[in-house]
PDB file of C-alpha atoms in Angstrom:
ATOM      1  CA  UNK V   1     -11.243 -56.375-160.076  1.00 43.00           C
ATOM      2  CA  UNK V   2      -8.741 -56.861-157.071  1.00 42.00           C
ATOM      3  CA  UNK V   3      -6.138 -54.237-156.152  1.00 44.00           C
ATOM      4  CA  UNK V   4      -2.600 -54.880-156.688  1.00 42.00           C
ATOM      5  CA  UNK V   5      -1.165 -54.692-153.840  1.00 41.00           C
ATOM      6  CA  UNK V   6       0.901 -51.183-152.942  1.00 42.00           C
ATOM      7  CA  UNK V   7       4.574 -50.850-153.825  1.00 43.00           C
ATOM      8  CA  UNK V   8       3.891 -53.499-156.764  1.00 41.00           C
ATOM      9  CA  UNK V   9       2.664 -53.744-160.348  1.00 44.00           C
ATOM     10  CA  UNK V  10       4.650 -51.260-163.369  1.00 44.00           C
ATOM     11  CA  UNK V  11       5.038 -48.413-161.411  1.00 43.00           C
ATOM     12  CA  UNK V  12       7.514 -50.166-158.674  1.00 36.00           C
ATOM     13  CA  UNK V  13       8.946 -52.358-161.481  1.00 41.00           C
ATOM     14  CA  UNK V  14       9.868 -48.677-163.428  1.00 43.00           C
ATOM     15  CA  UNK V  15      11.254 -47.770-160.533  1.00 35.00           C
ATOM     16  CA  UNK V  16      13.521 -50.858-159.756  1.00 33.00           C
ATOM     17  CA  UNK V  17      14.659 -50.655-163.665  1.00 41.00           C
ATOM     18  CA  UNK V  18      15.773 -47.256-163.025  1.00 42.00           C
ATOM     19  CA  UNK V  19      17.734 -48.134-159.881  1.00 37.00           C
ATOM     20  CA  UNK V  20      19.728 -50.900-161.519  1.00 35.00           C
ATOM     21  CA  UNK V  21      19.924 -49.916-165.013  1.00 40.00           C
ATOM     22  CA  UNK V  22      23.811 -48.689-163.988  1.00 35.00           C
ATOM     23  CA  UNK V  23      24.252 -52.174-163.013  1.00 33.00           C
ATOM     24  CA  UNK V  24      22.640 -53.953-165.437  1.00 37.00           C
ATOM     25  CA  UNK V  25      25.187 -51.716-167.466  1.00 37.00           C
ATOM     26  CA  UNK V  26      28.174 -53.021-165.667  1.00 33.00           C
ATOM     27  CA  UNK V  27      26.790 -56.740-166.533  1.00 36.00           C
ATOM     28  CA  UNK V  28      26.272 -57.664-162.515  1.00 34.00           C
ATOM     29  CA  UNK V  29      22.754 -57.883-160.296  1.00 32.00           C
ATOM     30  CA  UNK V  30      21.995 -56.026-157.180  1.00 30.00           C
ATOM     31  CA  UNK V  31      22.963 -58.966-155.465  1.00 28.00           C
ATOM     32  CA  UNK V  32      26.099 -59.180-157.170  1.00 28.00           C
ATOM     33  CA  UNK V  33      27.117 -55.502-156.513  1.00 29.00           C
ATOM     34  CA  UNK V  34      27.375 -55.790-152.848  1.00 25.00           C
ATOM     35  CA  UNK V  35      28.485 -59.006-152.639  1.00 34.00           C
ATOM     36  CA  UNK V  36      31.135 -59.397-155.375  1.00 36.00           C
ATOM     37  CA  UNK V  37      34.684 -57.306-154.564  1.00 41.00           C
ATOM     38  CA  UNK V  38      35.628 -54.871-157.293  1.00 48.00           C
ATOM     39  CA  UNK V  39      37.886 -56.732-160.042  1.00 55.00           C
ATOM     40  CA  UNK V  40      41.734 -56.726-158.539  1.00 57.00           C
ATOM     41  CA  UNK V  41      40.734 -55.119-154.935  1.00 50.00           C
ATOM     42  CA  UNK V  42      42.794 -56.757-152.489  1.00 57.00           C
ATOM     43  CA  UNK V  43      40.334 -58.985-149.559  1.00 61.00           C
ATOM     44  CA  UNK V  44      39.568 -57.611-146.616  1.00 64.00           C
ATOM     45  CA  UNK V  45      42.020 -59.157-143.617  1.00 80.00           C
ATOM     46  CA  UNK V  46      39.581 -60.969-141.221  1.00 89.00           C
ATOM     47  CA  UNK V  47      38.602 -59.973-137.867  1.00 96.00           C
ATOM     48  CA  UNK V  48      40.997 -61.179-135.228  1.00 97.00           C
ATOM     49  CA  UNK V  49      41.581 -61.031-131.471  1.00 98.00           C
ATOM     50  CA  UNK V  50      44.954 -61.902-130.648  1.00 98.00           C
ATOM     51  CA  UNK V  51      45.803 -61.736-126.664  1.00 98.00           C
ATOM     52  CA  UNK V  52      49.540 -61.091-126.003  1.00 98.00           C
ATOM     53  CA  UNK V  53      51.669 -61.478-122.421  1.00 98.00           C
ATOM     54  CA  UNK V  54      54.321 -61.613-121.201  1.00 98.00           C
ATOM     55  CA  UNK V  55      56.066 -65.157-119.424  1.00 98.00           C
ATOM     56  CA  UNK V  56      55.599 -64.864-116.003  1.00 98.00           C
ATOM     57  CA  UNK V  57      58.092 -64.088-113.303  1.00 98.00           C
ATOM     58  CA  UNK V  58      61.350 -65.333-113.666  1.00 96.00           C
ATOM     59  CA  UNK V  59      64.860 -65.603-111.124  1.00 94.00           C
ATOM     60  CA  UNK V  60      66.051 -61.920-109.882  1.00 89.00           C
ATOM     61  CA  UNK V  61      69.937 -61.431-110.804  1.00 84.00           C
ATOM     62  CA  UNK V  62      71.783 -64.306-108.832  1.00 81.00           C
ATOM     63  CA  UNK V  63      68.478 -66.090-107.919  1.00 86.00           C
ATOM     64  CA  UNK V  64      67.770 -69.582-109.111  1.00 88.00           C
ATOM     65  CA  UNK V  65      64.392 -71.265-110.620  1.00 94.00           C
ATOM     66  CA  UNK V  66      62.566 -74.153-110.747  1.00 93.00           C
ATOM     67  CA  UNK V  67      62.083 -76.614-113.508  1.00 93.00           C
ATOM     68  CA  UNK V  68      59.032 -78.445-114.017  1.00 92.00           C
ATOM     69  CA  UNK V  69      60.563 -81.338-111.623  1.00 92.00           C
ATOM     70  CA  UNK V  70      61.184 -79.163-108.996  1.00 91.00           C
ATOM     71  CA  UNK V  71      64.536 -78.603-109.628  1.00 94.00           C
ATOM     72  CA  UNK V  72      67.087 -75.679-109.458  1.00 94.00           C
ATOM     73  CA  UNK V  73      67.319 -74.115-112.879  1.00 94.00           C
ATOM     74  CA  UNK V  74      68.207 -70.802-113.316  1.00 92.00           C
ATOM     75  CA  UNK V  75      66.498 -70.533-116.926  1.00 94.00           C
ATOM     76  CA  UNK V  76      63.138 -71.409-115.917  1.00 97.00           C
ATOM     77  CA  UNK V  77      60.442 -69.671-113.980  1.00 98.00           C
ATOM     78  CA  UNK V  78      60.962 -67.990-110.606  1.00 97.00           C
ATOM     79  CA  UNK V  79      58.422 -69.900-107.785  1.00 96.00           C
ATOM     80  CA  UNK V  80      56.435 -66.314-107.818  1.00 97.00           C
ATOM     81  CA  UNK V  81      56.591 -67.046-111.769  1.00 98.00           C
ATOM     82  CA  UNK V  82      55.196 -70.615-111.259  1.00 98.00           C
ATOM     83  CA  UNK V  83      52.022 -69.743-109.179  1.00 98.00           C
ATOM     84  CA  UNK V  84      51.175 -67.134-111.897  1.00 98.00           C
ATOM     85  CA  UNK V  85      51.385 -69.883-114.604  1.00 98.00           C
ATOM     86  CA  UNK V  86      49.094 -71.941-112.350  1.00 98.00           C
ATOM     87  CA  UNK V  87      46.502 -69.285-112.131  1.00 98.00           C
ATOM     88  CA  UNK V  88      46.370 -68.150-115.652  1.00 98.00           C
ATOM     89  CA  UNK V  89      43.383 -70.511-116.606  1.00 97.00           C
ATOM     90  CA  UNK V  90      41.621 -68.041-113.641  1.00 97.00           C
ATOM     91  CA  UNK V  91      41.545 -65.811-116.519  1.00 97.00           C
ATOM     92  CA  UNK V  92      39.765 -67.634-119.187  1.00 97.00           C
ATOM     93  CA  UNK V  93      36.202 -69.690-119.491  1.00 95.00           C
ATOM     94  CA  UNK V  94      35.361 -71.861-118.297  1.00 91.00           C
ATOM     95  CA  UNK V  95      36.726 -70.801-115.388  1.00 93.00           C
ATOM     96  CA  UNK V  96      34.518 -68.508-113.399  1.00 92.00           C
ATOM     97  CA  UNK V  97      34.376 -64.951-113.342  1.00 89.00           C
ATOM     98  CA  UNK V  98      37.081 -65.168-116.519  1.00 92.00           C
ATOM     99  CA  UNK V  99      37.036 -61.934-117.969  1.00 88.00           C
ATOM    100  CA  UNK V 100      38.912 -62.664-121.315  1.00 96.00           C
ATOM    101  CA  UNK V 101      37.797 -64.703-123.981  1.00 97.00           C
ATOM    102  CA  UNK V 102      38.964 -68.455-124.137  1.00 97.00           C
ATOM    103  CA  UNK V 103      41.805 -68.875-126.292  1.00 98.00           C
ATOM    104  CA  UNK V 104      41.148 -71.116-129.461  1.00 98.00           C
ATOM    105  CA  UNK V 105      45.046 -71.240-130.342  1.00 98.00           C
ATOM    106  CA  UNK V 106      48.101 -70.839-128.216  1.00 98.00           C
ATOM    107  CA  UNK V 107      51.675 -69.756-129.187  1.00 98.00           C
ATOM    108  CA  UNK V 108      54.727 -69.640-126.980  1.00 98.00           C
ATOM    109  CA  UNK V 109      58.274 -68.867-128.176  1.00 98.00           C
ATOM    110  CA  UNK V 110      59.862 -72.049-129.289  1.00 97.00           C
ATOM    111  CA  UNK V 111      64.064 -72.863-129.691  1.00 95.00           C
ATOM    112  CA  UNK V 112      66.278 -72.931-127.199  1.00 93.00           C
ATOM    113  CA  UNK V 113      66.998 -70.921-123.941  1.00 94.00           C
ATOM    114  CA  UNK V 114      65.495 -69.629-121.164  1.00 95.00           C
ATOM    115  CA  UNK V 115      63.074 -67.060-123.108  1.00 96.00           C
ATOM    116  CA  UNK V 116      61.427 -70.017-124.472  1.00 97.00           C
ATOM    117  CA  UNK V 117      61.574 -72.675-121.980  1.00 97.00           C
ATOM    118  CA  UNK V 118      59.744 -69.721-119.516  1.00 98.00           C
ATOM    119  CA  UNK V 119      56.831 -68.937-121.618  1.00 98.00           C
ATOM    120  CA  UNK V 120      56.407 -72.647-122.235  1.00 98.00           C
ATOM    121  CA  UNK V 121      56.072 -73.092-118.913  1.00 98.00           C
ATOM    122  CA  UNK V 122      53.695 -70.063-118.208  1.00 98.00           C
ATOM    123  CA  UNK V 123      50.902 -71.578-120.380  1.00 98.00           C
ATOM    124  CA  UNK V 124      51.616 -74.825-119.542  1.00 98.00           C
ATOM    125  CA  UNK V 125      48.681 -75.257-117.464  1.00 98.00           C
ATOM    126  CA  UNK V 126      46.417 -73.260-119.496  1.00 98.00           C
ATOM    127  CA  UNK V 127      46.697 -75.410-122.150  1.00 98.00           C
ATOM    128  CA  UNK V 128      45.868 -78.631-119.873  1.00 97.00           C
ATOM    129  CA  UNK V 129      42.480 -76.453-118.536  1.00 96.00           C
ATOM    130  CA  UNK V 130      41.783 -75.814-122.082  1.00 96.00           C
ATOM    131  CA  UNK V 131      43.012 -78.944-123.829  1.00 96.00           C
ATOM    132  CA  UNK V 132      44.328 -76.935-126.441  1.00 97.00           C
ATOM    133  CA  UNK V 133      48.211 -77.638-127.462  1.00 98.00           C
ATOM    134  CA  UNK V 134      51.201 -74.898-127.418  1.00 98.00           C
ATOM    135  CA  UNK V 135      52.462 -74.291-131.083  1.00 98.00           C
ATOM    136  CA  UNK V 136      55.782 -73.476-130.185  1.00 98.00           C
ATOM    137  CA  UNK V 137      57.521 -73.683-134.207  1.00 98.00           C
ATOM    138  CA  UNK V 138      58.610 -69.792-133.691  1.00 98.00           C
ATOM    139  CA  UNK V 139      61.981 -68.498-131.970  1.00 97.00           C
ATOM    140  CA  UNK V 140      61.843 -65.075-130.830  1.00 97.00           C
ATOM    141  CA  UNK V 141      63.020 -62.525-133.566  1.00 97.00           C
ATOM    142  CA  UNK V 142      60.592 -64.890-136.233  1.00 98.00           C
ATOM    143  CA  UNK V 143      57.660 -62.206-135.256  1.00 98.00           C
ATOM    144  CA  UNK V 144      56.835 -61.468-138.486  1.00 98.00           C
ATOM    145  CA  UNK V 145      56.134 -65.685-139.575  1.00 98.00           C
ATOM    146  CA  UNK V 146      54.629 -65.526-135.679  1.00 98.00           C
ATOM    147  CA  UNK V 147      52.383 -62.664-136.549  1.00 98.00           C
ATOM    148  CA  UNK V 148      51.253 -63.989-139.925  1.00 97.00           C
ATOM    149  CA  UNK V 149      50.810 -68.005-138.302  1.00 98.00           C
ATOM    150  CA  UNK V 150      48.382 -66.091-135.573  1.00 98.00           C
ATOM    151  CA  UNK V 151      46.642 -63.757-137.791  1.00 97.00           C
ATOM    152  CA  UNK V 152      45.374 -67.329-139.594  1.00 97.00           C
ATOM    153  CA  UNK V 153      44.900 -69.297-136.628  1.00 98.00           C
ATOM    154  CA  UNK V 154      41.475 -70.291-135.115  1.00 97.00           C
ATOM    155  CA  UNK V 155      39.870 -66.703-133.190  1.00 98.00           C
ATOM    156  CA  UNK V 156      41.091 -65.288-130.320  1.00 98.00           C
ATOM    157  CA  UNK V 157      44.796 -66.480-129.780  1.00 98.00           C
ATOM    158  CA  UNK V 158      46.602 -66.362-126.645  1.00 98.00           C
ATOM    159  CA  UNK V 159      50.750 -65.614-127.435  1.00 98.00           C
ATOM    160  CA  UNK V 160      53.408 -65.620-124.907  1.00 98.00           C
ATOM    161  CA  UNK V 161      56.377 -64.080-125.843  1.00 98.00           C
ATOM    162  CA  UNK V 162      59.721 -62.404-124.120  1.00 97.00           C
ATOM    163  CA  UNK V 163      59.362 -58.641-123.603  1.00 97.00           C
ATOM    164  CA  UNK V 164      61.731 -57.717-125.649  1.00 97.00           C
ATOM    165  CA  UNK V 165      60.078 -58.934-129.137  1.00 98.00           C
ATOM    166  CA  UNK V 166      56.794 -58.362-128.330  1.00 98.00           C
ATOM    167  CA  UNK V 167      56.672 -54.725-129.988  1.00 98.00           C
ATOM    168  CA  UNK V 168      58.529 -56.539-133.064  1.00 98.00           C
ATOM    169  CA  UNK V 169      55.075 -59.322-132.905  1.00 98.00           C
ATOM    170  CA  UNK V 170      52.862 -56.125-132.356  1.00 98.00           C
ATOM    171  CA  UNK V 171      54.873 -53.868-135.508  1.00 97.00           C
ATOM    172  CA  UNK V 172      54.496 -57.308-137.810  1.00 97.00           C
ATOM    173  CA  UNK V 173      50.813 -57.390-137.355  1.00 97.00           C
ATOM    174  CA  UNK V 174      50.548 -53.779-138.451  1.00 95.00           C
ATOM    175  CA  UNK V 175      49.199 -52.607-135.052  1.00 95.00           C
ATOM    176  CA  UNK V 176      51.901 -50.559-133.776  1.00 93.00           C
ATOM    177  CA  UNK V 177      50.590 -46.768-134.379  1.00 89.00           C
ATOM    178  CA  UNK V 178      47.603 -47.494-132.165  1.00 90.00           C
ATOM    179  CA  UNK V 179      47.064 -44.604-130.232  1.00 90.00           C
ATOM    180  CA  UNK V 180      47.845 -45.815-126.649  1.00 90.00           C
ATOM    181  CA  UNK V 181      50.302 -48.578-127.261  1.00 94.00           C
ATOM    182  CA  UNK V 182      53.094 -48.374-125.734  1.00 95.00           C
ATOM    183  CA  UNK V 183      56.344 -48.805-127.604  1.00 95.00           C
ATOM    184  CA  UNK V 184      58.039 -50.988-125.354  1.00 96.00           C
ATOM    185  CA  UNK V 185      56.492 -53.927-122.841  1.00 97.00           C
ATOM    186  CA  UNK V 186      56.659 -52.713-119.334  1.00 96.00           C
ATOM    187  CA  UNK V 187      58.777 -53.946-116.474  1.00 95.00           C
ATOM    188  CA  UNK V 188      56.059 -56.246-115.393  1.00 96.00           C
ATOM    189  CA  UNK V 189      54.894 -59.884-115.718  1.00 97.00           C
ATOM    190  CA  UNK V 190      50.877 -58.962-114.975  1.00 98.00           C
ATOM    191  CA  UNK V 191      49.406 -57.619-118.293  1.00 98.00           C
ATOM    192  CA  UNK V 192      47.368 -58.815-121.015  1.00 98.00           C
ATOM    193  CA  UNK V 193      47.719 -56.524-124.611  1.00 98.00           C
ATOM    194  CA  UNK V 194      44.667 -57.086-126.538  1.00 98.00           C
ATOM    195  CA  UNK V 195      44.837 -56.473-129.900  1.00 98.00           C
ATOM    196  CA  UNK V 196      41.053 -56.423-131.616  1.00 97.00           C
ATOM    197  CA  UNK V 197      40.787 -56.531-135.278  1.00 96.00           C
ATOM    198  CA  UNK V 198      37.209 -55.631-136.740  1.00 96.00           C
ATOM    199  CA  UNK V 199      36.685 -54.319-140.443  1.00 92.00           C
ATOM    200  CA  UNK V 200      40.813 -53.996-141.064  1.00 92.00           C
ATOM    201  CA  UNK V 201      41.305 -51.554-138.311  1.00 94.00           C
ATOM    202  CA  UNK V 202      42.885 -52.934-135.320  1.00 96.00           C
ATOM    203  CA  UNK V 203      42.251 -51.306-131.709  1.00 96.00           C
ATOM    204  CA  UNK V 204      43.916 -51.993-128.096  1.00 97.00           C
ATOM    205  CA  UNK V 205      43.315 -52.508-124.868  1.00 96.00           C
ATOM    206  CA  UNK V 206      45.737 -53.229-121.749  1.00 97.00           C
ATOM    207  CA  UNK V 207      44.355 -55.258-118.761  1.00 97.00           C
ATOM    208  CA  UNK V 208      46.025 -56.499-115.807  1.00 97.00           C
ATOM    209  CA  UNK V 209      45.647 -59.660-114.780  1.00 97.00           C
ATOM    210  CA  UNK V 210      44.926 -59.620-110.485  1.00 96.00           C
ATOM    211  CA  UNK V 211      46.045 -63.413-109.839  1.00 97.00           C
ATOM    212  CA  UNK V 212      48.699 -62.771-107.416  1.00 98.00           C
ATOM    213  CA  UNK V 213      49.110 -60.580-104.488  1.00 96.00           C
ATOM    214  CA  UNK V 214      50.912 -57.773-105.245  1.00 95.00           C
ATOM    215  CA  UNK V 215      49.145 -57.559-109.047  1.00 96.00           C
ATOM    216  CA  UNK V 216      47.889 -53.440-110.013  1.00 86.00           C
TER     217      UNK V 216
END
């Protein structure tokens, strides 16, 4: 007579019955326990990497910008401010040596003013390199609609904001008692806040950029 093979036949079949007899109680399959969220428990947010900076370099106090026509404008982007916004594809596949992630969404702050016209004009040229359009349907103080629009968007989003809501974007997503992050944006134009979100739990990283001279 052949051998059943080892692990099989009543014995392992007792053993499996006594293993799932609580489930078989609860009316769901093995299967079904691990797969199938307790009745009423709330989804699990989904992972997310959303990149945040800062637009880059605008006028200093009495100094004049430069539209996208060359022309003086004191609410766009400083010519320091431009060259950044040229080199920020440098950052991002497929350029080489990129070391962040390529953005599959892009938000700048939308409305009027010179807040918004600047970080429209800092990814500007990103989103040529990566053929990817700007949404740009949030003003700055909507970071909480902002923070919920990028927390659904396409993984990993790029968002350029104005300093002084960015801890308001970072609060909305529920990432502001991070150990490490800092509570306001620094006087500087060369940082990237990453925000990583794996399992619910966010963490945070801050890297500078190095396109210009002058860059820590």
């Amino acid at each position: 007579m052949p051998q059943a093979p080892a692990g099989s036949g009543p014995r392992r079949r007792a053993v499996l019955a006594a293993a799932l007899a609580p489930l078989a109680g609860a009316g769901c399959s093995g299967e079904e326990a691990w797969r199938t969220p307790a009745p009423g428990a709330p989804a699990a947010p989904k992972d997310a990497l959303i990149m945040v900076i800062r637009h880059a370099e605008k006028p200093y106090a009495g100094g004049v910008g430069r539209d996208a026509e060359g022309e003086d404008d004191p609410g766009s982007l400083a010519g320091r401010g431009w060259r950044r916004a040229e080199r920020l594809p440098r950052l991002f596949p497929p350029a080489p040596g990129s070391s962040l992630p390529r953005p599959a969404a892009l938000f700048a702050a939308g409305g009027k003013g010179a807040a918004p016209a600047r970080c429209e004009q800092t990814v500007a040229a990103l989103a040529t390199a990566l053929r990817t359009p700007v949404r740009t349907e949030f003003a700055v103080g909507a970071e909480a609609a902002l923070a919920q629009a990028a927390s659904a968007a396409p993984m990993p989003v790029l968002v350029c904001w104005e300093h002084s809501g960015i801890p308001r974007l970072v609060r909305a997503l529920g990432a502001h008692q991070l150990p490490g992050t800092p509570a306001t944006w620094p006087d500087r134009h060369d940082l990237v806040w990453t925000f990583t979100r794996r399992q619910g739990r966010w963490s945070f990283r801050e890297l500078p950029q190095h396109l210009l001279p002058g860059d820590v």
